[in-house]
N, CA, C and O of each residue as an XYZ file, in Angstrom:
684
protein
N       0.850     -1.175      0.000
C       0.000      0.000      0.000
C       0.893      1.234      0.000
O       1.901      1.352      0.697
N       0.518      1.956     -0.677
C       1.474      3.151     -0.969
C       0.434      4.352     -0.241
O      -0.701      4.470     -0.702
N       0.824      5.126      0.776
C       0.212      5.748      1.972
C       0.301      7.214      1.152
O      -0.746      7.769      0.819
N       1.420      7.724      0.891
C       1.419      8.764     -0.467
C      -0.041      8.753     -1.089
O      -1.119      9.222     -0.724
N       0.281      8.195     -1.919
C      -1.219      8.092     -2.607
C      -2.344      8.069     -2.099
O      -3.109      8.870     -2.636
N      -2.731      7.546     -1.366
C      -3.758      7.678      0.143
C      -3.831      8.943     -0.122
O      -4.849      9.170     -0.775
N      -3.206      9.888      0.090
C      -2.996     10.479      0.787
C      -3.866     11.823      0.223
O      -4.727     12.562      0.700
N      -2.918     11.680     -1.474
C      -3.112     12.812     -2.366
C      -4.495     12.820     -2.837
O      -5.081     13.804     -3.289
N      -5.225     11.000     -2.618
C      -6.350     10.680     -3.185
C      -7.276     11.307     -2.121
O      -8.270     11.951     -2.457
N      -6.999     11.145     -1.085
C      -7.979     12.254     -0.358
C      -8.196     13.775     -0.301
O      -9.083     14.594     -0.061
N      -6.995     13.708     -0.628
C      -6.931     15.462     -0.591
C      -7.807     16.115     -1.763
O      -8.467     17.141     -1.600
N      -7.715     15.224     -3.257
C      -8.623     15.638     -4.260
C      -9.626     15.363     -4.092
O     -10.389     16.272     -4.418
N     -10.338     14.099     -3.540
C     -11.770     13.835     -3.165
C     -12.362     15.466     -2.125
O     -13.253     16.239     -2.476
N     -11.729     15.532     -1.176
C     -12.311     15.948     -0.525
C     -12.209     17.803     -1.029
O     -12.865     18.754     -0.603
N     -10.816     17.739     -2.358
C     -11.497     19.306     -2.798
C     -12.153     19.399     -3.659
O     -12.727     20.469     -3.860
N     -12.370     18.032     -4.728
C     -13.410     18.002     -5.558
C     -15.219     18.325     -4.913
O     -16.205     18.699     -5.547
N     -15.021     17.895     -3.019
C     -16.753     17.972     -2.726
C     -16.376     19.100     -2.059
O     -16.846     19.226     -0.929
N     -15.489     20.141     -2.554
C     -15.793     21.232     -1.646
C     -15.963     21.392     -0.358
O     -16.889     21.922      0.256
N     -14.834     20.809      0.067
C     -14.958     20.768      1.633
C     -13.431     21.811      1.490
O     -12.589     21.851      0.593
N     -13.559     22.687      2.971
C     -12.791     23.498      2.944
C     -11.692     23.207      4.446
O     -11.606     22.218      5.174
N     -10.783     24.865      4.489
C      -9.396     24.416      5.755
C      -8.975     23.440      5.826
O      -8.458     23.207      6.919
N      -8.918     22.279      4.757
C      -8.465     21.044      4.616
C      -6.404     20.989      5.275
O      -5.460     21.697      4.926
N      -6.450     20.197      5.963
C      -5.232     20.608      7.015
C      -4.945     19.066      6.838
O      -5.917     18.311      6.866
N      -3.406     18.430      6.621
C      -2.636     17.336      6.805
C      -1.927     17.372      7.649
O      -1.510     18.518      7.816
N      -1.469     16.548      8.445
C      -0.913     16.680      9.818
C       0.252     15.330      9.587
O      -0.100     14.290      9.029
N       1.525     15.525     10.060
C       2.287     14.759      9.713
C       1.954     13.259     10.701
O       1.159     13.479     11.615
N       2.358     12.112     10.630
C       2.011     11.265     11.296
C       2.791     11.211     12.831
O       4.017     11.314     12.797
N       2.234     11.078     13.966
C       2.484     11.062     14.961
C       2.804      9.789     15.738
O       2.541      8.933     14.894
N       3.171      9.201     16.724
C       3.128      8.191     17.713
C       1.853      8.726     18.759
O       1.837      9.919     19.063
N       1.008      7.990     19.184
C       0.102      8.537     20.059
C       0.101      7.963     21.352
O      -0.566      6.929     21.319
N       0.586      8.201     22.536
C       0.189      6.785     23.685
C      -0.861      7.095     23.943
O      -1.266      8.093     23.347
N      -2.010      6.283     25.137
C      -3.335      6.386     25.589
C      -2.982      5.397     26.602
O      -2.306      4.382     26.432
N      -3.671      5.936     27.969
C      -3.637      5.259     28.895
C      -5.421      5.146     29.129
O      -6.343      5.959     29.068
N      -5.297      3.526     29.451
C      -6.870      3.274     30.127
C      -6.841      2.104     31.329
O      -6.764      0.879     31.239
N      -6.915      2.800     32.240
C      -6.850      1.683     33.662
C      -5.432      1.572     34.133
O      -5.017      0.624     34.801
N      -4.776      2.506     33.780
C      -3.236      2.425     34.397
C      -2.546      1.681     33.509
O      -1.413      1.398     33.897
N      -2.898      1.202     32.274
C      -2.045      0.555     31.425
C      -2.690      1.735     30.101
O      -3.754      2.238     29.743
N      -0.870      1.724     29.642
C      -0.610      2.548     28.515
C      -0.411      1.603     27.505
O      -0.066      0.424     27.589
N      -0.810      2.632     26.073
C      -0.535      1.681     24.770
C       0.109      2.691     23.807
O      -0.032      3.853     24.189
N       0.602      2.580     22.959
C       1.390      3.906     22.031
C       0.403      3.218     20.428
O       0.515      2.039     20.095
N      -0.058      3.740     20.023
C      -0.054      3.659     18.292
C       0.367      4.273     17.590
O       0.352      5.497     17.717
N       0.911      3.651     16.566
C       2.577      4.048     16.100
C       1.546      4.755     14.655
O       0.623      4.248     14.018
N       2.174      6.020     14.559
C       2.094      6.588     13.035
C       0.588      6.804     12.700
O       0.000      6.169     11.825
N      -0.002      7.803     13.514
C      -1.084      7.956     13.301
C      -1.270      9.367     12.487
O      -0.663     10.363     12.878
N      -2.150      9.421     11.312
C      -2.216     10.437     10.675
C      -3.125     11.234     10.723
O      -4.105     10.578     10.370
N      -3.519     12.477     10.982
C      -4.842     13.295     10.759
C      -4.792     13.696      9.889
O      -3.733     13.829      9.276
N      -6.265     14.171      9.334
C      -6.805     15.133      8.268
C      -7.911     15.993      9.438
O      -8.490     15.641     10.466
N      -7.824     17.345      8.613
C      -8.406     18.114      9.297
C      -9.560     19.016      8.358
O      -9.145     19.771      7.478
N     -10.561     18.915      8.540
C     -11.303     19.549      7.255
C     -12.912     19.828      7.868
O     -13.616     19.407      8.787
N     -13.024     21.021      6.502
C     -14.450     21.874      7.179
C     -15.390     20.966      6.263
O     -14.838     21.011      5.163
N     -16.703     20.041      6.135
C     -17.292     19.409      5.266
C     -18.380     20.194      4.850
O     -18.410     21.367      5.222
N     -19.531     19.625      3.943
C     -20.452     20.559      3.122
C     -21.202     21.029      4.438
O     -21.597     22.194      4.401
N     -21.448     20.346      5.537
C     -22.713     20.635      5.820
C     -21.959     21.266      7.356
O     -22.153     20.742      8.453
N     -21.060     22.522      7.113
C     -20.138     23.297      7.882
C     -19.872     22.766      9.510
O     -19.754     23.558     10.445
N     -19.805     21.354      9.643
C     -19.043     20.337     10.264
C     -17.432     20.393     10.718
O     -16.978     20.216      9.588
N     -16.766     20.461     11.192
C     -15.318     19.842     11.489
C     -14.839     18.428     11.383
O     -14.988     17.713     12.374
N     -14.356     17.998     10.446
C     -13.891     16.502     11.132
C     -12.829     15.981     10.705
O     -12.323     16.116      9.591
N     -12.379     15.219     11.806
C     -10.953     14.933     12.286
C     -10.725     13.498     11.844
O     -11.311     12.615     12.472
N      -9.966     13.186     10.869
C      -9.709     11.745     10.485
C      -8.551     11.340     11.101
O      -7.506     11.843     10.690
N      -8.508     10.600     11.932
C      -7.359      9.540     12.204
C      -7.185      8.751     11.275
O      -8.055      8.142     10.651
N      -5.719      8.710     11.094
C      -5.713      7.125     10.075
C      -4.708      6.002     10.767
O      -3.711      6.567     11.217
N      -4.700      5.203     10.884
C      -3.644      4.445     10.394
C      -3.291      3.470      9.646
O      -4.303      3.220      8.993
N      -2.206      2.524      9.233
C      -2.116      1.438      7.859
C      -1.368      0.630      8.385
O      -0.209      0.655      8.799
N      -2.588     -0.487      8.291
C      -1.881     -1.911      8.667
C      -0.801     -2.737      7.552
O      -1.205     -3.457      6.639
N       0.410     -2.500      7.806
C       1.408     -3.507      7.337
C       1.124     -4.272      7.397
O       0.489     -4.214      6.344
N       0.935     -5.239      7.743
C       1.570     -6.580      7.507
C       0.380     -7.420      6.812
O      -0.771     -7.006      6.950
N       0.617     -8.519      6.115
C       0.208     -9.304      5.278
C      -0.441    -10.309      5.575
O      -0.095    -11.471      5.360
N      -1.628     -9.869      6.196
C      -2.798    -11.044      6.584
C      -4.464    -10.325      6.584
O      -4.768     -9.136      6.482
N      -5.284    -11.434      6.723
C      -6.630    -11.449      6.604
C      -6.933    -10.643      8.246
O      -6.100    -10.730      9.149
N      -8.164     -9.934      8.392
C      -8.541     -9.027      9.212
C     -10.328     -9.499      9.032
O     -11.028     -9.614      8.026
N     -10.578     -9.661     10.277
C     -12.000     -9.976     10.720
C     -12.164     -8.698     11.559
O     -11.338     -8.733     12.471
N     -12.744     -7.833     11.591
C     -13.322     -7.018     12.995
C     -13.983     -6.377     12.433
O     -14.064     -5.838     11.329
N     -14.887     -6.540     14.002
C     -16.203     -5.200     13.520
C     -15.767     -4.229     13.397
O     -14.567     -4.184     13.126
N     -16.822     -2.504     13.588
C     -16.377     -1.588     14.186
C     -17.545     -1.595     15.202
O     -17.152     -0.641     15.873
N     -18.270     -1.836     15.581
C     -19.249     -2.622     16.761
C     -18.960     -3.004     17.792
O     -19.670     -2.678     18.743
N     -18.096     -3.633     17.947
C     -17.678     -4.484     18.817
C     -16.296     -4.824     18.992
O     -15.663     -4.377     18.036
N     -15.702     -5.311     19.653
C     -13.907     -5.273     20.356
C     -13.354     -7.078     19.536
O     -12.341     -7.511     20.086
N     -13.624     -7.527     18.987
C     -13.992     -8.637     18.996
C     -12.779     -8.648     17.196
O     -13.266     -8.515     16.073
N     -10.945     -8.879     17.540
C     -10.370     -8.971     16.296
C     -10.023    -10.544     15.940
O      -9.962    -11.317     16.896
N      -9.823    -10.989     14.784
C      -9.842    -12.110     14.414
C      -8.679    -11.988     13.456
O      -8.518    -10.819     13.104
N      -7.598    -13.061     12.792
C      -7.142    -12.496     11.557
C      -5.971    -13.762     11.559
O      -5.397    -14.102     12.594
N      -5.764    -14.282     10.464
C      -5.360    -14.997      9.492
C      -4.003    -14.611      8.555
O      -4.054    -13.970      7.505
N      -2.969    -15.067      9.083
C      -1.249    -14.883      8.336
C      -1.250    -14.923      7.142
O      -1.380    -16.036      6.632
N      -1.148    -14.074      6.512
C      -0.895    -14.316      4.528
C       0.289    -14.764      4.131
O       0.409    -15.391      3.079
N       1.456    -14.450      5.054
C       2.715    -14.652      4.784
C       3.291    -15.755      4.070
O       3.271    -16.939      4.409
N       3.763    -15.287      3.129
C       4.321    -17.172      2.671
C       3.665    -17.777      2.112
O       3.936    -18.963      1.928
N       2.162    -17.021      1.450
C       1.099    -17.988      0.761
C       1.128    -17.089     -0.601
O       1.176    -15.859     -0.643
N       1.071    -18.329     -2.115
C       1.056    -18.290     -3.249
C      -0.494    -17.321     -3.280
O      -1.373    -17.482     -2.433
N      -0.615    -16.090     -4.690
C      -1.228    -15.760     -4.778
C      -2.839    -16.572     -4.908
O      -3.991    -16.253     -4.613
N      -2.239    -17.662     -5.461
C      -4.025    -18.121     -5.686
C      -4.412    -18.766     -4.223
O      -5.639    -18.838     -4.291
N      -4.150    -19.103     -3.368
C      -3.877    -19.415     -2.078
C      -4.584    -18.056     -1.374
O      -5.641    -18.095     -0.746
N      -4.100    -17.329     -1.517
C      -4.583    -15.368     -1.091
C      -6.016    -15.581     -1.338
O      -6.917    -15.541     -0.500
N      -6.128    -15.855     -2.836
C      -7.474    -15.238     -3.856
C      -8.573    -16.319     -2.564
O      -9.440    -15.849     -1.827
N      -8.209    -17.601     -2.642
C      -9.186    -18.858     -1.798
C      -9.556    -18.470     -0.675
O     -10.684    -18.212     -0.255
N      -8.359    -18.428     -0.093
C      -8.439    -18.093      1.353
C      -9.724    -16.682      1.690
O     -10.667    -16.667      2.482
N      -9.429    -16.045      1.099
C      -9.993    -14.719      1.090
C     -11.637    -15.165      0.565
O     -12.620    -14.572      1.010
N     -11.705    -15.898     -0.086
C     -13.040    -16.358     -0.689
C     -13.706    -17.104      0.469
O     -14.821    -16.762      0.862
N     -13.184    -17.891      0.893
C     -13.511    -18.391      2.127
C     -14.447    -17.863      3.268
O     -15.647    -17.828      3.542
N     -12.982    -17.387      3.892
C     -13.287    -16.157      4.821
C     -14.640    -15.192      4.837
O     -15.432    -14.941      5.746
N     -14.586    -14.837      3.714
C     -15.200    -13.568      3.530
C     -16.844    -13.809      3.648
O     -17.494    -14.500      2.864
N     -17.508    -12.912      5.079
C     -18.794    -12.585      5.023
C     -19.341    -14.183      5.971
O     -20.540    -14.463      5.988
N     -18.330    -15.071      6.675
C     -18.692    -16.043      7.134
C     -18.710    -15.869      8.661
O     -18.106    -15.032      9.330
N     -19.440    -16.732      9.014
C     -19.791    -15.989     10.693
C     -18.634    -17.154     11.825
O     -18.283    -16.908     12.978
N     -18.298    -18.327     11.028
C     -17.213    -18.996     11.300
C     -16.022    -18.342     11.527
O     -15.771    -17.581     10.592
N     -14.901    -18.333     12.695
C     -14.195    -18.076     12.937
C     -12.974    -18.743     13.052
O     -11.940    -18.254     13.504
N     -13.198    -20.390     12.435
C     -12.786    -21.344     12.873
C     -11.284    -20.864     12.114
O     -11.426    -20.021     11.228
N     -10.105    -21.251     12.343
C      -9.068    -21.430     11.486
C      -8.521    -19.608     11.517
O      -7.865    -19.038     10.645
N      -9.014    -19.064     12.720
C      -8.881    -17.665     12.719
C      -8.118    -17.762     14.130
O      -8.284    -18.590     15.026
N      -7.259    -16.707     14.067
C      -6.493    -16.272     15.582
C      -7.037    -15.242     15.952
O      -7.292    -14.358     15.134
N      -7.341    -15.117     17.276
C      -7.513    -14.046     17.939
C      -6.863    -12.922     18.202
O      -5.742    -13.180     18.640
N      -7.132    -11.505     18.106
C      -5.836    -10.781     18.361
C      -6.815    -10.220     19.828
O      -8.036    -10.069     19.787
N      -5.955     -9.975     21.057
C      -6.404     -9.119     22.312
C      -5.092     -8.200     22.704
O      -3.897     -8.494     22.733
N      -5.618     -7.265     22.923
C      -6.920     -6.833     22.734
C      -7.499     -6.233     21.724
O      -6.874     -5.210     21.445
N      -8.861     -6.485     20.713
C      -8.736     -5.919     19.257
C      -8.482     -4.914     18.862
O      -8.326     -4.075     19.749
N      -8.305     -4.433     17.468
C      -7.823     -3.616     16.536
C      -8.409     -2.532     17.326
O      -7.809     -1.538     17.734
N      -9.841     -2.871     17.531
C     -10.737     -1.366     17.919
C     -10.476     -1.236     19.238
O     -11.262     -0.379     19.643
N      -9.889     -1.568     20.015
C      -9.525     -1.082     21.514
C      -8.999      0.384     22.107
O      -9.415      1.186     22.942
N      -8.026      0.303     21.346
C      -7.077      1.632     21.702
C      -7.311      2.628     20.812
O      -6.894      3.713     21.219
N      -7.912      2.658     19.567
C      -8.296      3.777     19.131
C      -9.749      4.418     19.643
O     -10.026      5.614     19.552
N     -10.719      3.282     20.258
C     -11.732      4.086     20.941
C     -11.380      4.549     22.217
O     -12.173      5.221     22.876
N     -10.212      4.238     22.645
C      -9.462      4.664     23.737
C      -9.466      5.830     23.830
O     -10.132      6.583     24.540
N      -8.258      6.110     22.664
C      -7.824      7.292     22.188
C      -9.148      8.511     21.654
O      -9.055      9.707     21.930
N     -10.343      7.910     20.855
C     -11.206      8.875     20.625
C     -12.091      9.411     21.772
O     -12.721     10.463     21.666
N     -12.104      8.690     22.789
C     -12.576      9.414     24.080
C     -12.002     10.451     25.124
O     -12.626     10.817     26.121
N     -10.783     10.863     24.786
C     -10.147     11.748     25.138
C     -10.528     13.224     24.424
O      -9.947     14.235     24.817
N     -11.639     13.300     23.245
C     -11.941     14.363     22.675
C     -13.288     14.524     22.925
O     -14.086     13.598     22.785
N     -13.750     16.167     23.457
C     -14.702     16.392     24.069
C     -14.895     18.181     23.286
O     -15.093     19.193     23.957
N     -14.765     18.139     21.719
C     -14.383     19.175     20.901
C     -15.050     19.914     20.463
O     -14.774     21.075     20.165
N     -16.498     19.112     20.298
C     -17.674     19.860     19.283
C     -17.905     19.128     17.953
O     -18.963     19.017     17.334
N     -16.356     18.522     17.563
C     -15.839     18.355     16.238
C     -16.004     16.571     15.993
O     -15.885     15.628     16.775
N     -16.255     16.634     14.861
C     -16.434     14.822     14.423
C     -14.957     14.340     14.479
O     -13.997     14.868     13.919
N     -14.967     13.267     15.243
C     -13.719     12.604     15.313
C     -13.580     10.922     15.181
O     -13.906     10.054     15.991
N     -13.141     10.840     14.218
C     -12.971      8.996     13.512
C     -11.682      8.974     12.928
O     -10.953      9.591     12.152
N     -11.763      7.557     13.965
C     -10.132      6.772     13.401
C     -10.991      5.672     12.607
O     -12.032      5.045     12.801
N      -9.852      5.783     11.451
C      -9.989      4.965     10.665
C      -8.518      3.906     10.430
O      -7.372      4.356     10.405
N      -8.739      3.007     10.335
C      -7.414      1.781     10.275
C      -7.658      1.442      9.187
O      -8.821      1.109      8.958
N      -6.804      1.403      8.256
C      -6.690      1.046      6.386
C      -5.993     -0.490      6.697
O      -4.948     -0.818      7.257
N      -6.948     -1.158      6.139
C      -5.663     -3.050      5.902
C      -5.456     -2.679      4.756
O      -5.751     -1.662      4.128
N      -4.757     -3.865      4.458
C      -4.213     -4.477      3.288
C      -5.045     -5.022      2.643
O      -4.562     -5.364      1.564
N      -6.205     -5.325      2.756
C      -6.579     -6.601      2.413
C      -7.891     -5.747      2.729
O      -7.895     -4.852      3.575
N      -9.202     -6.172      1.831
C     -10.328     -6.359      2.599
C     -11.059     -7.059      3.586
O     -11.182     -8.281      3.666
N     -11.658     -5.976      4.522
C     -11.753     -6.895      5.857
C     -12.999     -7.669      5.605
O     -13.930     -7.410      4.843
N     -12.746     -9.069      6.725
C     -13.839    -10.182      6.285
C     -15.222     -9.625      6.841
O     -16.325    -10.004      6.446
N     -15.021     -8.794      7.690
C     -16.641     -8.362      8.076
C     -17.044     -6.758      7.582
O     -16.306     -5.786      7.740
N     -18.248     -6.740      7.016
C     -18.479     -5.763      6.705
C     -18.671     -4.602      7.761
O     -19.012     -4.748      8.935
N     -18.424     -3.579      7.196
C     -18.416     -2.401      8.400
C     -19.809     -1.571      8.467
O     -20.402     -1.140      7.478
N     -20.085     -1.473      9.377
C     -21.313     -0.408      9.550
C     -21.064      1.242      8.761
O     -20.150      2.005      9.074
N     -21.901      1.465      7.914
C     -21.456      2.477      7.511
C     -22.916      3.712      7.751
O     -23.825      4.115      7.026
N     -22.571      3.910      8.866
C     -23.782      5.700      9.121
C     -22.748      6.521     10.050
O     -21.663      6.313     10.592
N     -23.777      7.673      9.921
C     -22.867      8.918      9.999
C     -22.889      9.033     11.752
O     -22.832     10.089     12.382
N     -22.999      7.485     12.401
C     -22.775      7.651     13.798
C     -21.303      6.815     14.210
O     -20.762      6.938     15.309
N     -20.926      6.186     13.404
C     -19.789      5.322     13.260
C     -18.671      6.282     13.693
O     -18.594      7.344     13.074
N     -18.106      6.125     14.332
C     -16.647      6.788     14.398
C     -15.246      5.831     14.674
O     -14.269      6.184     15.334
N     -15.414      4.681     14.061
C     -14.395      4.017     13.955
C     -14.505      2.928     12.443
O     -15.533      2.255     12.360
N     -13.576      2.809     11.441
C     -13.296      2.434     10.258
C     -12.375      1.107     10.096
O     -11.175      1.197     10.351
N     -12.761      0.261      9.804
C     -11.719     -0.401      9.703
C     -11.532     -1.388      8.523
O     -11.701     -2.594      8.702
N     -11.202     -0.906      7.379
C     -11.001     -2.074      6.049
C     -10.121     -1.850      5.235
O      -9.121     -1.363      5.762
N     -10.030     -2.049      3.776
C      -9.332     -1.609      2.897
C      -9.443     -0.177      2.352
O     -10.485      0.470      2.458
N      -8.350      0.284      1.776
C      -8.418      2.106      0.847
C      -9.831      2.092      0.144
O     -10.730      2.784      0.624
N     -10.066      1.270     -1.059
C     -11.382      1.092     -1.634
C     -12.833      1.073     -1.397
O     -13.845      1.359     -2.036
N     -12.476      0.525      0.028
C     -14.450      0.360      0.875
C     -14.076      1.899      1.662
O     -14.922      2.791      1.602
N     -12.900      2.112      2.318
C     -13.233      3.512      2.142
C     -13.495      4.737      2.049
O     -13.859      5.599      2.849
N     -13.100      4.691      0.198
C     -13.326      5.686     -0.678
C     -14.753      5.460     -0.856
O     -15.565      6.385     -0.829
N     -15.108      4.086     -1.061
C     -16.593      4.082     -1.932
C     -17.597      4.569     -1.025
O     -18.487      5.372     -1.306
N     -17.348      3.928      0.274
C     -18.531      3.712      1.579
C     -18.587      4.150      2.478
O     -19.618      3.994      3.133
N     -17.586      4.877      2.958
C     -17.303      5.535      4.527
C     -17.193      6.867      4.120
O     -18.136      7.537      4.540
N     -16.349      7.522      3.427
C     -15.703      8.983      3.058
C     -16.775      9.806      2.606
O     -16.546     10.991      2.848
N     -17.916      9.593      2.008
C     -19.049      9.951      1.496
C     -19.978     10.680      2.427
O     -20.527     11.772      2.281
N     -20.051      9.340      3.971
C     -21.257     10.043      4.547
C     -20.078     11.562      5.529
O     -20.576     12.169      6.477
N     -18.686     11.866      5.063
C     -18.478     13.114      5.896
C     -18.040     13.863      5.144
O     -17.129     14.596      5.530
N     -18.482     13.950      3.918
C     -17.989     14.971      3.172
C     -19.194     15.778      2.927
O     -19.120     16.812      2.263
């Protein structure tokens, strides 16, 4: 995934819908403490922008490296996910066919605490006025579909779902 591009592709989406003060923020390390235990998330990016309907909102991003399958809601705490490493493309294409949209978890590892833990961590520390969503970009499309309304404030799939499905309802 080339994060560049991400990058520039948002910046034209979002001046093509006329959204304005559009602000990039270099990527940060963030820690968050909850219950006396701290967590850092590494390389977190904002966007900062005024939307049509004269809104504020604050995109967190971040981009999952590494090369495996991703189950998680944004609902619920609940991550799942599957090693790609070392597997032949048509192997990828199956696997992924599989997986995808199945309520089976079987042949899945657990990750704890999930993906969505520490960034709703982190989004409860803002008390702004202003819309605030982290969004986590995979590699890969994620096996569960994401809730997509304009109450969601946490993202979690591939660049493509979204551009098509998420980016829409805040512009």
């Amino acid at each position: 995934m080339n994060i560049n591009n991400f990058i520039k592709s948002l910046n034209t989406i979002l001046i093509d819908k006329s959204c304005s003060q559009i602000e990039f923020y270099a990527p940060q390390d963030v820690t968050v403490i909850d219950n006396n235990q701290s967590h850092t998330i590494k390389d977190v990016y904002k966007v900062h922008y005024l939307n049509g309907n004269y809104k504020f909102v604050n995109l967190y991003f971040t981009f999952d490296q590494q090369d495996r399958l991703i189950k998680a809601s944004n609902q619920n705490t609940l991550t799942y996910f599957l090693d790609l490493k070392d597997k032949e493309k048509e192997e990828r294409i199956k696997l992924i066919e599989v997986y995808s949209d199945q309520p089976s978890n079987m042949g899945l590892v657990q990750i704890n605490p999930g993906l969505q833990f520490w960034p709703i961590v982190f989004l409860e520390q803002f008390n702004d006025g202003q819309i605030n969503i982290f969004v986590h970009i995979l590699e890969h499309k994620n096996l569960l579909k994401q809730s997509n309304t304009n109450y969601d404030c946490l993202f979690i799939d591939n660049e493509q779902e979204f551009f098509t499905n998420f980016l829409p309802l805040w512009i």
